[in-house]
Short mmCIF file of C-alpha atoms in Angstrom, two decimals:
data_model
loop_
_atom_site.label_atom_id
_atom_site.label_comp_id
_atom_site.label_asym_id
_atom_site.label_seq_id
_atom_site.Cartn_x
_atom_site.Cartn_y
_atom_site.Cartn_z
CA MET O 18 14.06 -24.43 19.47
CA SER O 19 16.50 -21.90 20.91
CA LEU O 20 18.69 -19.66 18.78
CA VAL O 21 21.78 -21.54 19.96
CA GLU O 22 20.25 -24.84 18.82
CA LEU O 23 19.26 -23.39 15.46
CA ILE O 24 22.81 -22.18 14.85
CA ALA O 25 24.22 -25.55 15.92
CA GLN O 26 21.97 -27.39 13.43
CA ALA O 27 22.10 -24.98 10.48
CA ASP O 28 23.88 -25.82 7.25
CA THR O 29 26.55 -23.58 5.74
CA ARG O 30 24.09 -21.50 3.71
CA GLY O 31 21.88 -20.98 6.77
CA LEU O 32 24.85 -19.94 8.85
CA ALA O 33 26.12 -17.50 6.23
CA ALA O 34 22.59 -16.09 5.89
CA SER O 35 22.35 -15.70 9.65
CA GLY O 36 25.61 -13.75 9.89
CA LEU O 37 24.81 -11.68 6.81
CA ALA O 38 21.32 -10.88 8.10
CA CYS O 39 22.74 -9.65 11.43
CA LEU O 40 25.18 -7.43 9.55
CA ASP O 41 22.39 -6.23 7.25
CA ARG O 42 20.19 -5.18 10.17
CA CYS O 43 23.10 -3.27 11.74
CA LEU O 44 24.03 -1.52 8.49
CA PRO O 45 22.70 1.91 9.65
CA LEU O 46 25.59 2.06 12.11
CA LEU O 47 28.06 1.82 9.23
CA ASP O 48 26.40 4.54 7.16
CA GLY O 49 25.86 2.11 4.30
CA ASP O 50 23.06 2.44 1.81
CA ASP O 51 20.37 -0.22 1.78
CA GLU O 52 21.76 -1.90 -1.36
CA VAL O 53 25.41 -2.24 -0.36
CA LEU O 54 25.06 -5.86 0.83
CA ARG O 55 23.01 -7.03 -2.17
CA PRO O 56 26.04 -8.63 -3.89
CA LEU O 57 26.60 -10.82 -0.81
CA TRP O 58 22.95 -11.87 -0.72
CA ALA O 59 23.17 -12.68 -4.46
CA ALA O 60 26.35 -14.73 -4.00
CA LEU O 61 24.70 -16.62 -1.16
CA ALA O 62 21.65 -17.38 -3.29
CA ALA O 63 23.76 -18.57 -6.22
CA GLY O 64 24.85 -21.85 -4.66
CA ASP O 65 27.64 -23.65 -2.89
CA GLY O 66 30.06 -24.33 -5.74
CA GLU O 67 33.64 -23.11 -6.08
CA ALA O 68 32.65 -20.28 -8.45
CA ASP O 69 29.96 -19.17 -6.01
CA ALA O 70 32.52 -19.12 -3.19
CA ARG O 71 34.70 -16.84 -5.35
CA ASP O 72 31.68 -14.61 -6.00
CA TRP O 73 31.13 -14.39 -2.22
CA ALA O 74 34.80 -13.51 -1.59
CA ASP O 75 34.81 -10.89 -4.37
CA ALA O 76 31.54 -9.36 -3.16
CA LEU O 77 32.84 -9.30 0.42
CA GLU O 78 35.97 -7.42 -0.68
CA GLN O 79 33.85 -4.84 -2.54
CA VAL O 80 31.50 -4.36 0.42
CA ARG O 81 34.41 -3.88 2.80
CA GLY O 82 35.80 -1.21 0.48
CA LYS O 83 32.48 0.63 0.34
CA LEU O 84 31.97 0.50 4.11
CA ALA O 85 35.52 1.34 5.14
CA GLY O 86 35.13 3.62 8.10
CA PRO O 87 37.09 6.25 9.99
CA ASP O 88 39.65 5.61 12.67
CA ALA O 89 38.09 3.26 15.23
CA ALA O 90 39.05 5.60 18.07
CA ASP O 91 36.18 7.89 17.06
CA GLU O 92 33.50 5.18 17.05
CA ASP O 93 31.25 4.05 19.90
CA GLU O 94 30.80 0.44 20.97
CA ALA O 95 27.76 -0.24 18.78
CA VAL O 96 29.58 0.94 15.65
CA LEU O 97 32.69 -1.04 16.57
CA LEU O 98 30.61 -4.20 16.99
CA ALA O 99 28.95 -3.69 13.60
CA ARG O 100 32.31 -3.03 11.97
CA ARG O 101 33.71 -6.20 13.56
CA MET O 102 30.87 -8.23 12.01
CA LEU O 103 31.97 -7.03 8.59
CA ASP O 104 35.69 -7.37 9.27
CA THR O 105 35.38 -10.96 10.52
CA ALA O 106 33.14 -12.21 7.71
CA PRO O 107 34.94 -15.21 6.24
CA ALA O 108 36.03 -15.02 2.61
CA GLY O 109 35.51 -18.78 2.43
CA ARG O 110 32.23 -20.46 3.21
CA THR O 111 33.21 -23.58 5.09
CA ALA O 112 30.81 -24.78 7.75
CA ALA O 113 33.28 -24.08 10.57
CA GLU O 114 33.98 -20.53 9.39
CA ALA O 115 30.32 -19.79 8.80
CA ARG O 116 29.28 -21.21 12.20
CA ALA O 117 31.86 -19.14 14.08
CA TRP O 118 30.86 -15.99 12.17
CA ALA O 119 27.11 -16.58 12.59
CA ASP O 120 27.54 -17.13 16.30
CA ALA O 121 29.72 -14.03 16.75
CA CYS O 122 27.32 -11.92 14.67
CA SER O 123 24.37 -13.13 16.71
CA VAL O 124 26.02 -12.07 19.96
CA ALA O 125 27.26 -8.76 18.53
CA SER O 126 23.88 -7.86 17.03
CA LEU O 127 22.09 -8.58 20.30
CA ARG O 128 24.65 -6.45 22.15
CA ILE O 129 24.14 -3.62 19.65
CA HIS O 130 20.38 -3.77 20.09
CA ARG O 131 20.80 -3.76 23.87
CA LEU O 132 23.09 -0.71 23.66
CA LEU O 133 20.56 1.14 21.50
CA ASP O 134 17.42 0.15 23.41
CA PRO O 135 16.46 3.07 25.67
CA LEU O 136 14.64 0.66 28.00
CA ALA O 137 17.58 -1.70 28.46
CA ASP O 138 19.89 -1.70 31.40
CA ASP O 139 23.48 -2.63 30.77
CA ALA O 140 23.14 -6.10 32.28
CA LEU O 141 24.33 -8.43 29.57
CA ASP O 142 23.04 -11.98 29.58
CA THR O 143 23.10 -12.63 25.87
CA GLU O 144 23.69 -16.37 26.24
CA ALA O 145 20.61 -16.85 28.42
CA GLU O 146 18.57 -14.89 25.87
CA ARG O 147 19.93 -16.98 23.02
CA GLU O 148 19.02 -20.12 24.97
CA GLY O 149 15.42 -18.91 25.21
CA ASP O 150 15.27 -17.10 28.57
CA LEU O 151 13.25 -14.04 27.59
CA ALA O 152 12.46 -12.78 31.09
CA ASP O 153 13.00 -9.01 31.28
CA VAL O 154 14.36 -8.81 27.73
CA PRO O 155 13.98 -5.23 26.45
CA PRO O 156 11.76 -4.77 23.35
CA LEU O 157 14.48 -3.99 20.80
CA VAL O 158 16.52 -7.01 21.91
CA ALA O 159 13.47 -9.30 21.93
CA ALA O 160 12.63 -8.24 18.38
CA GLU O 161 16.21 -8.95 17.28
CA LEU O 162 16.04 -12.41 18.85
CA ARG O 163 12.85 -13.09 16.88
CA ARG O 164 14.45 -11.89 13.64
CA GLN O 165 17.56 -14.04 14.12
CA THR O 166 15.37 -17.07 14.79
CA ALA O 167 13.14 -16.31 11.79
CA VAL O 168 16.11 -16.04 9.40
CA LEU O 169 17.50 -19.42 10.47
CA GLU O 170 14.08 -21.07 10.33
CA LEU O 171 13.35 -19.68 6.85
CA VAL O 172 16.63 -20.82 5.33
CA THR O 173 16.55 -24.18 7.10
CA ALA O 174 12.99 -24.90 5.94
CA HIS O 175 13.26 -23.54 2.39
CA GLY O 176 16.94 -23.57 1.42
CA PRO O 177 17.86 -20.96 -1.19
CA ALA O 178 14.18 -20.04 -1.62
CA GLY O 179 14.14 -18.97 2.04
CA LEU O 180 16.74 -16.28 1.41
CA ARG O 181 14.10 -13.88 0.03
CA GLY O 182 12.15 -14.13 3.27
CA ALA O 183 15.36 -13.79 5.29
CA LEU O 184 16.20 -10.62 3.39
CA ASP O 185 12.69 -9.27 4.06
CA VAL O 186 13.10 -9.95 7.79
CA SER O 187 16.45 -8.16 7.74
CA THR O 188 15.09 -5.20 5.79
CA GLU O 189 12.38 -4.70 8.41
CA GLY O 190 14.97 -4.86 11.20
CA ARG O 191 17.27 -2.45 9.37
CA ARG O 192 14.47 0.11 9.04
CA ILE O 193 13.74 -0.12 12.75
CA LEU O 194 17.39 0.20 13.70
CA ARG O 195 17.81 3.12 11.29
CA ALA O 196 14.97 4.92 13.13
CA VAL O 197 16.59 4.15 16.50
CA VAL O 198 19.99 5.41 15.30
CA SER O 199 18.39 8.56 13.87
CA ARG O 200 16.53 9.26 17.12
CA ARG O 201 19.73 8.66 19.07
CA ALA O 202 21.63 11.13 16.87
CA ARG O 203 18.90 13.78 17.32
CA ASN O 204 19.00 13.29 21.09
CA ARG O 205 22.78 13.74 21.10
CA VAL O 206 22.52 16.96 19.11
CA GLY O 207 19.80 18.20 21.47
CA THR O 208 21.98 17.63 24.55
CA GLU O 209 25.11 19.29 23.19
#
């Protein structure tokens, strides 16, 4: 099943997990520590009730405060895309809001990975990739597609119990992106 189909069929929790996982993997671009999103993961695991929705909204407000960044004029496209994922996260968790956010985060995260992949050209065909066309997909982007698919499949198959696996998938992706961002920063320093 393609990523687009998985997003179309996911429930609200799966959609919120998908968007949150994309943001989690792109966290190195926002200079956040590895634990900063834990309150959002915890609120997502808690349930779908009204109190849990308040917990999500409160946690989202705290995370935004901790990851508030500098003036956007000083940030490159990858950082701006990651920041937009955080800024557009819905305080509510309705299916429509979660679906729009998950879809936007999927596209943004793939674009970020394409921007950071040294083997990628700038040709952007994210929709074809999300539909399953993996011809000539650079390695970093292909790995991100696999992670996005894995998160949705885990939460769809296992419900709240799948969130632990989804977090593990995101942690692995975050470590890889952190290494890519670090290497990129070293290369910039070396060329200045």
